[in-house]
Short mmCIF file of C-alpha atoms in Angstrom, two decimals:
data_model
loop_
_atom_site.label_atom_id
_atom_site.label_comp_id
_atom_site.label_asym_id
_atom_site.label_seq_id
_atom_site.Cartn_x
_atom_site.Cartn_y
_atom_site.Cartn_z
CA UNK A 146 -32.81 50.48 -19.08
CA UNK A 147 -33.29 49.50 -15.44
CA UNK A 148 -33.51 45.86 -16.42
CA UNK A 149 -30.18 46.14 -18.26
CA UNK A 150 -28.54 47.67 -15.16
CA UNK A 151 -29.89 44.85 -13.00
CA UNK A 152 -28.60 42.28 -15.48
CA UNK A 153 -25.14 43.90 -15.41
CA UNK A 154 -25.15 43.86 -11.60
CA UNK A 155 -26.11 40.19 -11.58
CA UNK A 156 -23.31 39.37 -14.06
CA UNK A 157 -20.77 41.35 -11.99
CA UNK A 158 -21.91 39.66 -8.78
CA UNK A 159 -21.80 36.24 -10.40
CA UNK A 160 -18.34 36.96 -11.78
CA UNK A 161 -17.06 38.02 -8.35
CA UNK A 162 -18.45 34.84 -6.78
CA UNK A 163 -16.78 32.69 -9.47
CA UNK A 164 -13.45 34.47 -8.99
CA UNK A 165 -13.67 34.00 -5.21
CA UNK A 166 -14.48 30.30 -5.65
CA UNK A 167 -11.55 29.82 -8.00
CA UNK A 168 -9.29 31.72 -5.58
CA UNK A 169 -10.37 29.62 -2.58
CA UNK A 170 -10.06 26.41 -4.64
CA UNK A 171 -6.54 27.37 -5.73
CA UNK A 172 -5.39 28.32 -2.22
CA UNK A 173 -6.76 25.06 -0.81
CA UNK A 174 -5.03 22.87 -3.38
CA UNK A 175 -1.75 24.77 -3.17
CA UNK A 176 -1.38 25.10 0.59
CA UNK A 177 -3.97 23.03 2.46
CA UNK A 178 -4.59 19.93 0.32
CA UNK A 179 -1.99 17.80 2.12
CA UNK A 180 -3.91 17.75 5.40
CA UNK A 181 -2.50 14.51 6.87
CA UNK A 182 0.86 14.17 8.64
CA UNK A 183 1.27 10.41 8.17
CA UNK A 184 0.15 7.40 6.14
CA UNK A 185 -0.68 4.33 8.23
CA UNK A 186 -1.98 0.81 7.55
CA UNK A 187 -2.16 -2.46 9.45
CA UNK A 188 0.25 -5.09 8.15
CA UNK A 189 -2.15 -8.02 8.69
CA UNK A 190 -5.58 -8.80 10.09
CA UNK A 191 -3.98 -10.40 13.17
CA UNK A 192 -2.84 -8.43 16.19
CA UNK A 193 -2.30 -4.68 15.99
CA UNK A 194 0.87 -4.38 13.92
CA UNK A 195 1.03 -1.20 11.84
CA UNK A 196 3.33 0.48 9.34
CA UNK A 197 3.58 4.28 9.58
CA UNK A 198 4.98 6.58 6.89
CA UNK A 199 5.44 10.08 8.42
CA UNK A 200 4.96 12.35 5.39
CA UNK A 201 2.51 15.13 4.52
CA UNK A 202 -0.23 13.71 2.31
CA UNK A 203 -3.87 13.76 1.30
CA UNK A 204 -5.72 10.53 2.04
CA UNK A 205 -7.77 9.27 -0.90
CA UNK A 206 -8.93 5.89 0.41
CA UNK A 207 -8.38 3.69 3.46
CA UNK A 208 -9.27 0.02 4.03
CA UNK A 209 -7.33 -1.16 7.14
CA UNK A 210 -4.51 -2.99 5.28
CA UNK A 211 -4.68 -0.79 2.16
CA UNK A 212 -4.66 2.93 1.49
CA UNK A 213 -4.22 5.32 -1.40
CA UNK A 214 -2.85 8.82 -0.95
CA UNK A 215 -1.50 11.86 -2.76
CA UNK A 216 1.72 13.68 -1.93
CA UNK A 217 4.30 16.02 -3.45
CA UNK A 218 7.09 13.52 -2.72
CA UNK A 219 8.59 11.41 -5.49
CA UNK A 220 9.02 7.66 -4.97
CA UNK A 221 12.79 7.96 -4.38
CA UNK A 222 12.29 10.56 -1.65
CA UNK A 223 9.67 8.39 0.03
CA UNK A 224 12.15 5.48 0.06
CA UNK A 225 14.79 7.77 1.61
CA UNK A 226 12.30 8.89 4.28
CA UNK A 227 11.48 5.28 5.18
CA UNK A 228 15.17 4.44 5.52
CA UNK A 229 15.68 7.46 7.75
CA UNK A 230 12.69 6.93 10.05
CA UNK A 231 12.76 3.09 10.06
CA UNK A 232 16.46 2.13 9.85
CA UNK A 233 15.75 -1.44 11.01
CA UNK A 234 13.47 -2.12 8.04
CA UNK A 235 14.66 -3.60 4.76
CA UNK A 236 13.72 -1.20 1.95
CA UNK A 237 13.95 -2.09 -1.75
CA UNK A 238 13.32 0.49 -4.47
CA UNK A 239 12.64 -0.73 -8.01
CA UNK A 240 10.75 0.30 -11.13
CA UNK A 241 7.68 -1.44 -9.67
CA UNK A 242 7.73 0.62 -6.47
CA UNK A 243 8.96 0.25 -2.89
CA UNK A 244 9.00 -2.99 -0.91
CA UNK A 245 9.38 -2.71 2.87
CA UNK A 246 9.98 -5.64 5.21
CA UNK A 247 9.19 -4.73 8.81
CA UNK A 248 9.05 -7.37 11.55
CA UNK A 249 8.52 -10.13 8.96
CA UNK A 250 5.63 -8.26 7.34
CA UNK A 251 5.70 -6.85 3.81
CA UNK A 252 4.32 -3.49 2.72
CA UNK A 253 4.49 -2.21 -0.87
CA UNK A 254 4.08 1.32 -2.22
CA UNK A 255 3.34 1.77 -5.92
CA UNK A 256 2.86 4.93 -7.90
CA UNK A 257 -0.45 5.13 -9.76
CA UNK A 258 -0.58 8.61 -11.24
CA UNK A 259 1.32 11.87 -11.61
CA UNK A 260 -0.43 15.22 -12.00
CA UNK A 261 0.28 18.95 -11.85
CA UNK A 262 -1.74 21.83 -10.39
CA UNK A 263 -0.28 25.21 -11.34
CA UNK A 264 3.39 24.95 -10.28
CA UNK A 265 2.97 22.00 -7.91
CA UNK A 266 3.42 18.40 -8.98
CA UNK A 267 1.61 15.61 -7.15
CA UNK A 268 1.91 11.83 -7.10
CA UNK A 269 -0.77 9.30 -6.21
CA UNK A 270 0.29 6.04 -4.55
CA UNK A 271 -1.23 2.80 -3.34
CA UNK A 272 0.20 1.35 -0.12
CA UNK A 273 -0.81 -2.15 0.93
CA UNK A 274 0.21 -5.05 3.14
CA UNK A 275 1.18 -8.11 1.11
CA UNK A 276 -0.50 -11.13 2.73
CA UNK A 277 -3.37 -13.58 2.44
CA UNK A 278 -5.69 -15.13 5.01
CA UNK A 279 -6.18 -18.90 5.20
CA UNK A 280 -8.09 -21.04 7.68
CA UNK A 281 -6.40 -24.17 9.05
CA UNK A 282 -7.04 -26.43 12.06
CA UNK A 283 -9.65 -25.50 14.65
CA UNK A 284 -11.01 -22.88 12.23
CA UNK A 285 -8.01 -20.68 13.00
CA UNK A 286 -7.41 -18.01 10.33
CA UNK A 287 -3.78 -17.03 9.77
CA UNK A 288 -2.45 -13.97 7.94
CA UNK A 289 0.42 -15.24 5.78
CA UNK A 290 2.82 -12.76 4.13
CA UNK A 291 2.67 -13.59 0.43
CA UNK A 292 3.07 -11.89 -3.01
CA UNK A 293 -0.58 -12.15 -4.04
CA UNK A 294 0.08 -10.55 -7.46
CA UNK A 295 1.38 -13.95 -8.59
CA UNK A 296 -1.87 -15.73 -7.75
CA UNK A 297 -4.37 -16.49 -10.50
CA UNK A 298 -7.60 -16.57 -8.53
CA UNK A 299 -10.87 -14.71 -8.21
CA UNK A 300 -12.65 -14.62 -4.88
CA UNK A 301 -11.36 -15.95 -1.56
CA UNK A 302 -7.95 -17.56 -1.19
CA UNK A 303 -7.56 -21.34 -0.94
CA UNK A 304 -4.91 -23.77 0.31
CA UNK A 305 -4.12 -24.78 -3.29
CA UNK A 306 -4.11 -22.11 -6.01
CA UNK A 307 -2.73 -21.45 -9.46
CA UNK A 308 0.41 -19.32 -9.45
CA UNK A 309 2.41 -17.55 -12.16
CA UNK A 310 5.90 -17.56 -10.59
CA UNK A 311 8.53 -20.16 -9.67
CA UNK A 312 10.06 -21.10 -6.32
CA UNK A 313 13.05 -18.78 -6.80
CA UNK A 314 10.78 -15.73 -7.02
CA UNK A 315 8.93 -16.84 -3.91
CA UNK A 316 12.19 -17.26 -2.02
CA UNK A 317 13.23 -13.79 -3.16
CA UNK A 318 10.10 -12.43 -1.48
CA UNK A 319 11.10 -13.97 1.86
CA UNK A 320 14.88 -13.54 1.71
CA UNK A 321 15.05 -10.90 4.48
CA UNK A 322 12.58 -12.60 6.83
CA UNK A 323 13.94 -13.83 10.18
CA UNK A 324 11.23 -16.46 10.72
CA UNK A 325 11.75 -18.46 7.52
CA UNK A 326 13.47 -21.76 6.74
CA UNK A 327 13.94 -22.58 3.06
CA UNK A 328 14.69 -25.88 1.35
CA UNK A 329 15.00 -26.92 -2.26
CA UNK A 330 11.27 -27.11 -2.90
CA UNK A 331 9.66 -25.64 0.21
CA UNK A 332 9.41 -22.55 2.42
CA UNK A 333 8.58 -22.80 6.13
CA UNK A 334 7.11 -19.78 7.91
CA UNK A 335 7.08 -19.68 11.71
CA UNK A 336 4.11 -17.45 12.49
CA UNK A 337 3.75 -15.21 15.55
CA UNK A 338 0.70 -17.24 16.57
CA UNK A 339 2.90 -20.35 16.94
CA UNK A 340 1.84 -22.20 13.79
CA UNK A 341 4.32 -23.18 11.11
CA UNK A 342 3.12 -22.87 7.51
CA UNK A 343 4.75 -24.89 4.74
CA UNK A 344 4.60 -23.50 1.21
CA UNK A 345 5.39 -25.77 -1.75
CA UNK A 346 4.99 -25.55 -5.51
CA UNK A 347 3.64 -28.40 -7.59
CA UNK A 348 3.82 -27.41 -11.25
CA UNK A 349 1.84 -24.19 -11.60
CA UNK A 350 0.09 -24.58 -8.25
CA UNK A 351 1.10 -23.32 -4.82
CA UNK A 352 0.13 -25.32 -1.74
CA UNK A 353 -0.16 -24.15 1.89
CA UNK A 354 -0.04 -26.65 4.75
CA UNK A 355 0.11 -26.31 8.52
CA UNK A 356 3.15 -28.07 10.01
CA UNK A 357 3.25 -29.10 13.65
CA UNK A 358 7.06 -28.96 13.88
CA UNK A 359 9.80 -27.49 11.71
CA UNK A 360 11.74 -30.25 9.99
#
């Protein structure tokens, strides 16, 4: 009989602990999960340029020029917040996500997942700087804004690579840049470091060259 009473007490105690754990877990995820006040990444590996998104969020992963985060805000509201806090930036909202051009750097935000916990809905996003690093003369590595999704390559980037888009799509990527000169079959980028990078397409290959002067 005494053993049965002890077993009941253990079950009651265990049940109380489980209920408390569930309660604490629920309170945390409802009211304390979004424990960051901003999302921030660097826009290249050169200098100290950053893009800051001032919204409540929960950081999932961070890698200097890339981050993933969770928030209660839908993509459209995030775009509105960027326009309000960074009126000088060019902001484009599409079915693919948000593209931001800030000081001739490109940052994209793309939704990865949508979930619901009790009555709260959450969205997970990836935010990353769109660029690639290439080494030119004097072993100088330059961060070049570029839509890397179009590149068909595994491993490190090269000066000549296979690409899946045409010149018009590339020009679309740079259309709001202030340091770009475009011709019929080329794009010239005047970098902050002083170098000028020429981008051309030859068939299904993209080529990057360092130009001494802008023609």
